[in-house]
Short mmCIF file of C-alpha atoms in Angstrom, two decimals:
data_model
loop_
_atom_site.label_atom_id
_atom_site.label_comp_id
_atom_site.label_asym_id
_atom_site.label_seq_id
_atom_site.Cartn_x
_atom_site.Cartn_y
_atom_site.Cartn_z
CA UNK A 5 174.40 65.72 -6.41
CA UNK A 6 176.61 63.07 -7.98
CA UNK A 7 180.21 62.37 -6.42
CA UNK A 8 182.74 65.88 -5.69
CA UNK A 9 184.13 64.89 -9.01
CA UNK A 10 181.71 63.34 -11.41
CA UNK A 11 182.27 66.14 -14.10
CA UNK A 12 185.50 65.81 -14.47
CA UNK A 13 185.33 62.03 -14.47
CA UNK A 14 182.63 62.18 -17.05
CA UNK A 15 184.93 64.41 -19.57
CA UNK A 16 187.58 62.08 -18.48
CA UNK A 17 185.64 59.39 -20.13
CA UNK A 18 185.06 61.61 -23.08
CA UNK A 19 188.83 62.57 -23.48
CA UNK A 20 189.51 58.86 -24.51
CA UNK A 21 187.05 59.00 -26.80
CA UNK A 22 186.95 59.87 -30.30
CA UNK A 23 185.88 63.13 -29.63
CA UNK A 24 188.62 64.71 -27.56
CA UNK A 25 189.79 68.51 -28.17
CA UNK A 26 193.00 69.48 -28.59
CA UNK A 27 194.26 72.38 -28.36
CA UNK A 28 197.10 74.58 -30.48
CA UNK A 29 198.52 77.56 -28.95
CA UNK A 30 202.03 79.48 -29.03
CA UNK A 31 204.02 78.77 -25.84
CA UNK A 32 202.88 80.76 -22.91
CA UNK A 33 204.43 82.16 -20.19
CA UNK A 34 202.80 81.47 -16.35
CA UNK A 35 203.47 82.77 -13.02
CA UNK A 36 202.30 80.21 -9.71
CA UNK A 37 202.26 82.03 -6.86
CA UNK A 38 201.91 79.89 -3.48
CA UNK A 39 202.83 81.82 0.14
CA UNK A 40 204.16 78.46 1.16
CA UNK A 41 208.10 77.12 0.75
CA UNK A 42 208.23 76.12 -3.07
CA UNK A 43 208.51 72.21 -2.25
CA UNK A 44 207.04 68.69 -3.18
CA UNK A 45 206.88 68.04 0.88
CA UNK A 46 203.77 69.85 1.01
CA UNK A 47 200.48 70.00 -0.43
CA UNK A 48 199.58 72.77 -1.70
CA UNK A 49 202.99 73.82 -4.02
CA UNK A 50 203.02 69.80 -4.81
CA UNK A 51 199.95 70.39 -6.99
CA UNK A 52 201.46 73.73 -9.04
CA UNK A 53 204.90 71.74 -8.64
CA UNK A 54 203.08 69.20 -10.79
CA UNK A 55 200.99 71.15 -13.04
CA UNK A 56 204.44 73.23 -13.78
CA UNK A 57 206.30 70.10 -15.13
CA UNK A 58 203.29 69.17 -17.59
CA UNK A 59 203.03 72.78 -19.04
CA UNK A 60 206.92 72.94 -19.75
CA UNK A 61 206.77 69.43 -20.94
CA UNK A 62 204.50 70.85 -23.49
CA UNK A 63 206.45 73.97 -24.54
CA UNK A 64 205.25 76.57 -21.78
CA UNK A 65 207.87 78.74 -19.40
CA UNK A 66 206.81 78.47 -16.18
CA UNK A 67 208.07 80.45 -12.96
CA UNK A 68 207.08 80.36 -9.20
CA UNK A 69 206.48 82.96 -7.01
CA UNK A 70 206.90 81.61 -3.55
CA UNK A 71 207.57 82.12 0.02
CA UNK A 72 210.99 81.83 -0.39
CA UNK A 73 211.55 84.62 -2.67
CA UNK A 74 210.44 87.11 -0.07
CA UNK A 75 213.22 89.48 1.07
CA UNK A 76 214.07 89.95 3.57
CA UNK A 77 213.26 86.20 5.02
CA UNK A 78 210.13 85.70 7.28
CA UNK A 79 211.96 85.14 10.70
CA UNK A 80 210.85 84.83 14.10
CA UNK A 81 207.39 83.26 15.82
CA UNK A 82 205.61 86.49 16.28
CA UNK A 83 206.16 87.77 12.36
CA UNK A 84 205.65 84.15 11.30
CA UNK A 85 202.06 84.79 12.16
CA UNK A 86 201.99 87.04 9.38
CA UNK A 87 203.31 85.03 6.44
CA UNK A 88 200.35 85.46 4.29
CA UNK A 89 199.69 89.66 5.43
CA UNK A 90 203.52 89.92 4.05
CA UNK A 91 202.98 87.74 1.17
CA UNK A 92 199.97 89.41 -0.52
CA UNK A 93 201.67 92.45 -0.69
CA UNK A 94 204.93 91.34 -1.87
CA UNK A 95 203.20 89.29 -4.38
CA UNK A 96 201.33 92.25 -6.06
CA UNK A 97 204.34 94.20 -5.91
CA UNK A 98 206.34 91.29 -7.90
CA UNK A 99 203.47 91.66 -10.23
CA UNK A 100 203.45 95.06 -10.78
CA UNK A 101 207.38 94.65 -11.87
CA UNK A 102 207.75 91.67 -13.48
CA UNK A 103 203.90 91.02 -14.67
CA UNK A 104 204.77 92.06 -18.28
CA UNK A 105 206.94 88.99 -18.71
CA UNK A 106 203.81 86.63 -18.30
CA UNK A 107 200.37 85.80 -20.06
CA UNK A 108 198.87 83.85 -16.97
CA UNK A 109 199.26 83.89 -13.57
CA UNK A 110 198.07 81.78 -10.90
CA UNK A 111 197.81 82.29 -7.21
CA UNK A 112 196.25 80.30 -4.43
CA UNK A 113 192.64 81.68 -3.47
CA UNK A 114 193.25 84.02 -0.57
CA UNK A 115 195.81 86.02 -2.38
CA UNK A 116 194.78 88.05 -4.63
CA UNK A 117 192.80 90.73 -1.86
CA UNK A 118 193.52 93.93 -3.82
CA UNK A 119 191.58 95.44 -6.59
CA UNK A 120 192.36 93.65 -10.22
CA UNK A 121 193.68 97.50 -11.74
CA UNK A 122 196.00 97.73 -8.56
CA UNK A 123 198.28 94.53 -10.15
CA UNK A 124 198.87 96.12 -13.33
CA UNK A 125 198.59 93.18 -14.78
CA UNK A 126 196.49 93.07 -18.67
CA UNK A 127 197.15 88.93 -18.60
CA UNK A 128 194.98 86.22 -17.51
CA UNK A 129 194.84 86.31 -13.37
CA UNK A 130 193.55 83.09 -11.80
CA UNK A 131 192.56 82.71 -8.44
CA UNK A 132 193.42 78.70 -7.81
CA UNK A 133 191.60 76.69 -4.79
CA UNK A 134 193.03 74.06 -2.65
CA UNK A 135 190.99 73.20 -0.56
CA UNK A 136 187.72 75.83 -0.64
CA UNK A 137 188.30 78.27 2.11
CA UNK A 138 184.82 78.78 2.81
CA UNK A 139 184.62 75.17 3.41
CA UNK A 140 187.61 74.94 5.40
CA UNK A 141 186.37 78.04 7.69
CA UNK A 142 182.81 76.45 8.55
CA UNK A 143 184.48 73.14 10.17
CA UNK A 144 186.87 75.61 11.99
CA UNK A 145 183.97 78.00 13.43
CA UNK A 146 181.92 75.05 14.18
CA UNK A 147 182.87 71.09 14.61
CA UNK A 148 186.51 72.21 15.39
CA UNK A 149 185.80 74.94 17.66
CA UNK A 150 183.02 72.26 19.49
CA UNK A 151 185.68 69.64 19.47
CA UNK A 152 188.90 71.75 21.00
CA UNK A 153 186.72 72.83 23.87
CA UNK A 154 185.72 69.56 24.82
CA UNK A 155 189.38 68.10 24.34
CA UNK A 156 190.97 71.18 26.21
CA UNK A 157 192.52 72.55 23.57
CA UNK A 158 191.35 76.34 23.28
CA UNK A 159 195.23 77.53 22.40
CA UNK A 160 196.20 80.60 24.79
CA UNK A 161 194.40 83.71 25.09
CA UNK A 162 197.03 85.57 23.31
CA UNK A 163 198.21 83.27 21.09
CA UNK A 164 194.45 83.02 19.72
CA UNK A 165 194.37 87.05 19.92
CA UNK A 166 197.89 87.57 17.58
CA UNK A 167 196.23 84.67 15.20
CA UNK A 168 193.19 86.46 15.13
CA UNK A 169 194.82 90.01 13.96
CA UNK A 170 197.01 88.20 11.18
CA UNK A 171 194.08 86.44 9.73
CA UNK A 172 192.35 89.44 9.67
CA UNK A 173 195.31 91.12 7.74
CA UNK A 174 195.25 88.73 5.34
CA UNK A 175 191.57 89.74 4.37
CA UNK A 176 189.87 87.32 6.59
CA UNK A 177 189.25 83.53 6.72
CA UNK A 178 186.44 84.24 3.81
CA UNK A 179 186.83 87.21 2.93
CA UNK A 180 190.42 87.01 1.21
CA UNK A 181 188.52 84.28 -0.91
CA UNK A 182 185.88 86.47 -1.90
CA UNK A 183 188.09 89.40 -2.82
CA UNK A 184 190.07 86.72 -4.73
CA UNK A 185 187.09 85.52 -6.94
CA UNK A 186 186.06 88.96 -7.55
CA UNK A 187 189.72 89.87 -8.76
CA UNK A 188 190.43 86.97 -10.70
CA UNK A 189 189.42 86.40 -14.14
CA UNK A 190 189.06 82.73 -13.49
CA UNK A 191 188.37 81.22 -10.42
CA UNK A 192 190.09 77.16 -10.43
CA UNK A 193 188.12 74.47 -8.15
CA UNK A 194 188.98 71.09 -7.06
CA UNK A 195 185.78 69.04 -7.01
CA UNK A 196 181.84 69.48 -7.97
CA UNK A 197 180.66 70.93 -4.65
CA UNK A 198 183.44 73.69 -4.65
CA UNK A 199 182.11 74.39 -8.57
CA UNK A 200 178.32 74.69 -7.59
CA UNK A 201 179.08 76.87 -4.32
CA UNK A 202 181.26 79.59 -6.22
CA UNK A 203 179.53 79.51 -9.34
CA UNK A 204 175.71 79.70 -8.45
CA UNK A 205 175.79 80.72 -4.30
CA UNK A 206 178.69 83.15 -4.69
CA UNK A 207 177.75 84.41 -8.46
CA UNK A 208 180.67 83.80 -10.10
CA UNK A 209 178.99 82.01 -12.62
CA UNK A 210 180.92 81.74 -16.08
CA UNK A 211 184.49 82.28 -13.67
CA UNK A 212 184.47 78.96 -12.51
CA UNK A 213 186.40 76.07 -13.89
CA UNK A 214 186.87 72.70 -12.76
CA UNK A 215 190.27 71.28 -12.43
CA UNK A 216 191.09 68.79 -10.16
CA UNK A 217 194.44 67.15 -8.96
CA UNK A 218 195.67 64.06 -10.54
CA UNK A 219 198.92 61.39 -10.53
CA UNK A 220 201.54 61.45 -13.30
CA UNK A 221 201.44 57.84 -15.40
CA UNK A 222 204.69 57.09 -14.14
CA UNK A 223 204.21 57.35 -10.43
CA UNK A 224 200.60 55.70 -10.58
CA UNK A 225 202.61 52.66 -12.56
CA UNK A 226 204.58 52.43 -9.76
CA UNK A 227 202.23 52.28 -6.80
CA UNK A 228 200.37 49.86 -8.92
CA UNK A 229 203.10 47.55 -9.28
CA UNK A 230 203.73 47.95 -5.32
CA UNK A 231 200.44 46.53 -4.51
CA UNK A 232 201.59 42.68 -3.52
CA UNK A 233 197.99 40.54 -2.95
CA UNK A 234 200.24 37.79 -1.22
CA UNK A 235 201.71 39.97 1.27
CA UNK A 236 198.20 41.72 1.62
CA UNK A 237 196.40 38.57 1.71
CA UNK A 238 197.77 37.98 5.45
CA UNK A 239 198.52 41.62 6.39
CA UNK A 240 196.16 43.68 9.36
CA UNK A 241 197.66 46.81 8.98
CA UNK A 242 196.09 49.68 8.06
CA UNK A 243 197.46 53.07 7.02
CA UNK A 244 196.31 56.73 7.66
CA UNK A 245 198.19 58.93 4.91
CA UNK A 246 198.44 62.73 6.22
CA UNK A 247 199.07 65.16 8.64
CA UNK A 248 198.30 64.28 12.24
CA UNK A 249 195.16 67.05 12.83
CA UNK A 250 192.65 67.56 14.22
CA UNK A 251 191.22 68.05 10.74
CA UNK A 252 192.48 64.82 9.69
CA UNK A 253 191.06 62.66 12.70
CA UNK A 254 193.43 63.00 15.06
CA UNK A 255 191.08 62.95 18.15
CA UNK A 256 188.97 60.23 16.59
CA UNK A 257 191.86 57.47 15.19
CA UNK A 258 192.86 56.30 18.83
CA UNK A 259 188.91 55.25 19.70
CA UNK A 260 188.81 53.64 15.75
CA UNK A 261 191.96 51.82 16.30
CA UNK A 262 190.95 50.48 20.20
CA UNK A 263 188.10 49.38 18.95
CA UNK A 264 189.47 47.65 15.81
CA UNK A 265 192.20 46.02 17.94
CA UNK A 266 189.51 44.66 20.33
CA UNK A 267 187.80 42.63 17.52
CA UNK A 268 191.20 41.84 15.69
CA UNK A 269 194.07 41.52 17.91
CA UNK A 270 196.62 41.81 15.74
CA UNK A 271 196.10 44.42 13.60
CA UNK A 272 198.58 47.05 12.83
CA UNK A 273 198.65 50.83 12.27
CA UNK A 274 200.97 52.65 10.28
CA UNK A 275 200.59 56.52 10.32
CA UNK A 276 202.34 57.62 7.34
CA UNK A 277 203.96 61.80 7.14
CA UNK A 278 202.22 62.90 10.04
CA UNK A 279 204.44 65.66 10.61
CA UNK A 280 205.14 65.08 14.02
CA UNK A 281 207.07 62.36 15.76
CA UNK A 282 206.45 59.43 17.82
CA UNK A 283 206.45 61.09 20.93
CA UNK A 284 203.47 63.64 20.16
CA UNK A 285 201.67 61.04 18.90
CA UNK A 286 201.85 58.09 21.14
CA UNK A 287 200.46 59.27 24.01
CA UNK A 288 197.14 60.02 22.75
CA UNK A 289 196.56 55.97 21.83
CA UNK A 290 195.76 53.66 24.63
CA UNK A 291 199.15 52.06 26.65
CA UNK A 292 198.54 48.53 25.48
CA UNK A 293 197.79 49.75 21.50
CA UNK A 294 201.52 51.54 21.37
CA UNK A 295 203.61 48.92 20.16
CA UNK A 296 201.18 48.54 17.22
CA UNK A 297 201.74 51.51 15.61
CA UNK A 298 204.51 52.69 13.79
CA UNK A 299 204.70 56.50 13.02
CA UNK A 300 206.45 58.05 9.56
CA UNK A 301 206.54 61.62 9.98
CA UNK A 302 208.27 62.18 6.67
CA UNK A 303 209.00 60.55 3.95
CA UNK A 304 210.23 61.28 -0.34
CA UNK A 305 207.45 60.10 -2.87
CA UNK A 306 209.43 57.17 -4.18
CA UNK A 307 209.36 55.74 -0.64
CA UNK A 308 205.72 55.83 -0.84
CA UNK A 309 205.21 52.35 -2.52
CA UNK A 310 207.06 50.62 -0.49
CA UNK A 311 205.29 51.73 2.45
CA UNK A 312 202.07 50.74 1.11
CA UNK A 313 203.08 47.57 -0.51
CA UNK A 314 202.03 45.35 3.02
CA UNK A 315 199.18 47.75 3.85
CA UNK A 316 196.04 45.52 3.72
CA UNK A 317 193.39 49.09 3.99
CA UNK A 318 193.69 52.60 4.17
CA UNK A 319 191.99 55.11 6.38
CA UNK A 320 191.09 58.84 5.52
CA UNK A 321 189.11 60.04 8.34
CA UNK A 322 189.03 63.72 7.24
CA UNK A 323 186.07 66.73 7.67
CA UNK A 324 187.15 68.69 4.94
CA UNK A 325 189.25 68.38 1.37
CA UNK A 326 189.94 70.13 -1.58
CA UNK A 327 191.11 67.34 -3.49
CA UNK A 328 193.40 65.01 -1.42
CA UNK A 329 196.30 63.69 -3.21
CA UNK A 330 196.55 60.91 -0.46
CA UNK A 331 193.66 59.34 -1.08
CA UNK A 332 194.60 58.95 -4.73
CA UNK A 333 197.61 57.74 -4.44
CA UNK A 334 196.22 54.97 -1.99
CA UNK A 335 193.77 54.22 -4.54
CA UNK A 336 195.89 53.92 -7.22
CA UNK A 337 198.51 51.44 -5.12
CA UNK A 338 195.12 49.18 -5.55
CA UNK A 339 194.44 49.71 -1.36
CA UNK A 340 190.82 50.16 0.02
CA UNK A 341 190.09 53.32 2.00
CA UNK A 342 187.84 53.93 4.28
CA UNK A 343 187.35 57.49 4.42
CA UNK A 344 184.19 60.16 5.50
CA UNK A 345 182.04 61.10 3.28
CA UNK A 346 183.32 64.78 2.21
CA UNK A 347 183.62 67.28 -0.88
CA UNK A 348 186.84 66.16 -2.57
CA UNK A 349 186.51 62.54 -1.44
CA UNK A 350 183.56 61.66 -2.62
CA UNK A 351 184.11 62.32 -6.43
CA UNK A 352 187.02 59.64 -5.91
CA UNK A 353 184.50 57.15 -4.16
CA UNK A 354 181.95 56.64 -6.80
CA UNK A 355 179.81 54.00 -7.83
CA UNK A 356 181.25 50.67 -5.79
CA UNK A 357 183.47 52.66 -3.74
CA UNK A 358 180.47 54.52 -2.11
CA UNK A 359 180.46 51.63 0.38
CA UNK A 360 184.02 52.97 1.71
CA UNK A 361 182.27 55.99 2.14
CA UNK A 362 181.39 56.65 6.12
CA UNK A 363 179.68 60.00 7.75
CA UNK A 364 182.24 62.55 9.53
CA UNK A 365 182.85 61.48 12.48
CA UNK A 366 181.08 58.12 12.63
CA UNK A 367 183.30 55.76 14.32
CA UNK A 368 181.20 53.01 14.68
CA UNK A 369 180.14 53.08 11.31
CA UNK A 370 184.28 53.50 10.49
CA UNK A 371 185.22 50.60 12.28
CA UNK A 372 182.44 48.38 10.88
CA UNK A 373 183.46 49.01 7.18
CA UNK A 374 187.42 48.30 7.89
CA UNK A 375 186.50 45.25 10.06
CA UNK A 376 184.75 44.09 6.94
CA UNK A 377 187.78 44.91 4.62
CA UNK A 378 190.39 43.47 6.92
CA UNK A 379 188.51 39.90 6.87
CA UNK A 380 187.18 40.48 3.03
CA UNK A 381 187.28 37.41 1.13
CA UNK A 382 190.24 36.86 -1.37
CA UNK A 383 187.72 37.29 -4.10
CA UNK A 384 185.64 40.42 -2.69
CA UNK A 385 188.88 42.25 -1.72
CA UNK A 386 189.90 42.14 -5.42
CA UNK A 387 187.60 43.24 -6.46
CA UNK A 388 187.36 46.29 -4.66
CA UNK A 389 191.18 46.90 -5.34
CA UNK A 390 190.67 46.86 -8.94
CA UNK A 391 187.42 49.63 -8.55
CA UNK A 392 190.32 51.64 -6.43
CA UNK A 393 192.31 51.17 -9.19
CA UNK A 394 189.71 52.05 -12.03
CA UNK A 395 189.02 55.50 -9.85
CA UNK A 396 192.76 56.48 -9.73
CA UNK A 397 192.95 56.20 -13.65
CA UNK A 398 190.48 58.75 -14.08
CA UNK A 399 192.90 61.35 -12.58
CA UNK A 400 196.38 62.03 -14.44
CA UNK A 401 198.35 65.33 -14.44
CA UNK A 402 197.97 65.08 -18.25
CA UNK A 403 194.33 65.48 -18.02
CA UNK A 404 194.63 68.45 -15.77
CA UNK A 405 196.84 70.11 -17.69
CA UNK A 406 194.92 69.53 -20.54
CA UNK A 407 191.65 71.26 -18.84
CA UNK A 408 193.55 74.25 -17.44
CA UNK A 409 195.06 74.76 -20.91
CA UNK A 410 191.28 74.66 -22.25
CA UNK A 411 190.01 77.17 -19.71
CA UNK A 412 192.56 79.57 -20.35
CA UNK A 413 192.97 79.46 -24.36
CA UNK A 414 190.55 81.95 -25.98
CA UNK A 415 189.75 83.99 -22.71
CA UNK A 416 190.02 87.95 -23.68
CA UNK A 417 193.32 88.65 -22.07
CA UNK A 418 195.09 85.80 -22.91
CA UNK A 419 196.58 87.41 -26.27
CA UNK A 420 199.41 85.17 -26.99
CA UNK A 421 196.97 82.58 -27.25
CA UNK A 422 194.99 80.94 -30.52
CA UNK A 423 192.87 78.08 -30.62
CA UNK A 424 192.30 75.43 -33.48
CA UNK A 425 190.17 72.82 -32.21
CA UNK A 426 190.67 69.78 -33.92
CA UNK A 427 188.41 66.51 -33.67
CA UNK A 428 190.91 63.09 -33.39
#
């Protein structure tokens, strides 16, 4: 199998050819449902957030269905728990009233666990993927589970009990997925190995769409124009860009960084919107590596370019993606990334990237490759920027919105909609 993404960055090739489609439809109206606060601070709305802005900027109405619309408010740890339980069902019931005012809507993968004729919906209903669930569930039942015992960290008999009953509320880990893709009338994937697994394993066949994530031209200008060779020339400091998990290599990054430090003194780590402060994180690195790391537990987009302007290479030591935005947007700042070799990241490592690429979990083989980039040549690290910055141009906003337009237009309940393809 070629890279996570390599059909879309094939057609993305084709789109700036000659023989790009456009389509010409009436203005449609969409629903995005996310059971997550409607905000750019997070992941998973970011991406609707994004798509939103290109469909209105072409003529579409757009509205959100979020977490915040829920009343009354989810309050309190216990019911908190529940979030998603609650959500599904005040989701479909917002459908059920207000579905007439939309042709499409769009809700995260795990929503949509009740039969399609219970919505009363006769519009186009899309199941959208951020990250494959299925995916997502076999690191947590196996590599996660394996590496929380070891660690210590099992969570509390009852507090493992209560998440247990919610998840199982919600339809399951899975199982909400696969209720989802048999309720939708499109299922939306991030990458090529989410696209094979749903289409062929699970059936879904003619469902499935790809449509990954992308950058909008303007902010990809700017962390373009933030990447500074001088200052990068005679940095060590690397940066980690996400959430400090142990999805994300949190038990891992303070054996990679020892190590690193042993061979290069000076070097520098910069952990950048961990969501969680200094003092949670800190302890878990070695006494004598502390004052080398600076934490950023939040921070606004514009901010990002000037926090990666110095950084001489990026780290993504994750087991499992949809698409990460992070990675792109360190990419497109011109930054090498080492990062594990995993659906979502590969598709944005092709070609002479692949040599960033580094098996789950292998440290060694981690700390080799940035070791390499942190005392790369003047001439080799160019290089390699510029193929980070030939990958991030294969992913714009535009381009997504311009596939999930295609995959909707022309689909049997989408009756506002007409095409007329036109070769430019």
């Amino acid at each position: 199998m070629r890279g996570a993404n390599s059909t879309f960055s094939s057609r993305s090739k084709d789109q700036n050819t000659a023989s790009r489609v456009q389509c010409d439809m009436q203005p449609l109206r969409f629903l995005f449902a996310v059971d997550t606060p409607w905000t750019e601070r997070l992941g998973v709305p970011r991406v609707s957030i994004e798509l939103s802005r290109q469909l209105i900027a072409r003529g579409h109405q757009v509205d959100h269905f979020s977490i915040d619309n829920l009343t009354p408010p989810i309050t309190g740890k216990l019911r908190a728990h529940f979030t998603t339980a609650l959500f599904q069902r005040a989701m479909r019931q917002h459908i059920q009233k207000n579905g007439g005012r939309y042709d499409v809507i769009q809700a995260e993968h795990n929503l949509l666990i009740f039969p399609r004729k219970s919505y009363q919906f006769d519009g186009v209903l899309i199941a959208k993927s951020n990250g494959l669930r299925h995916f997502y569930s076999e690191f947590q039942d196996g590599r996660e589970r394996e590496m929380r015992r070891l660690s210590g960290e099992r969570g509390s008999l009852m507090g493992n009990m209560i998440r247990a009953i919610a998840t199982r509320c919600a339809g399951g880990m899975t199982g909400s997925a696969d209720r989802s893709f048999q309720c939708a009338d499109q299922v939306h994937l991030l990458n090529d190995d989410e696209l094979t697994f749903v289409r062929d394993r699970l059936g879904h066949g003619s469902k499935c769409h790809l449509i990954p994530n992308g950058l909008t031209d303007e902010f990809a200008a700017e962390l373009e124009a933030s990447a500074d060779e001088s200052a990068r020339g005679a940095s060590i400091v690397i940066a980690v860009l996400g959430t400090w998990c142990v999805r994300k290599g949190r038990l891992e990054l303070p054996d990679i960084f020892r190590r690193v430090k042993e061979r290069l003194s000076g070097a520098r780590l910069r952990l950048i919107g961990t969501h969680a402060e200094s003092q949670e994180i800190l302890p878990s690195f070695a006494s004598e590596d502390r004052l080398a790391i600076q934490v950023i537990p939040q921070f606004d987009s514009a901010e990002l370019p000037g926090l990666l302007r110095d950084v001489r290479v990026g780290l993504f030591p994750s087991y499992v993606e949809g698409f990460p935005l992070g990675l792109l947007e360190m990419h497109a700042a011109k930054l090498p990334v080492v990062a594990w070799a995993v659906a979502g990241v590969r598709g944005q490592c092709q070609d002479s990237l692949s040599r960033n690429l580094v098996p789950c979990g292998d440290i060694l083989g981690t700390v080799s490759r940035l070791i390499e980039l942190l005392n790369a040549s003047g001439h080799d690290y160019h290089v390699v920027s510029e193929a980070c910055r030939g990958s991030a141009n294969q992913f714009r906003w535009k381009r997504t919105a311009q596939l999930f337009l295609e995959a909707i237009v022309g689909h049997p309940n989408s009756q506002r909609t007409k095409t007329n393809a036109t070769i430019q």
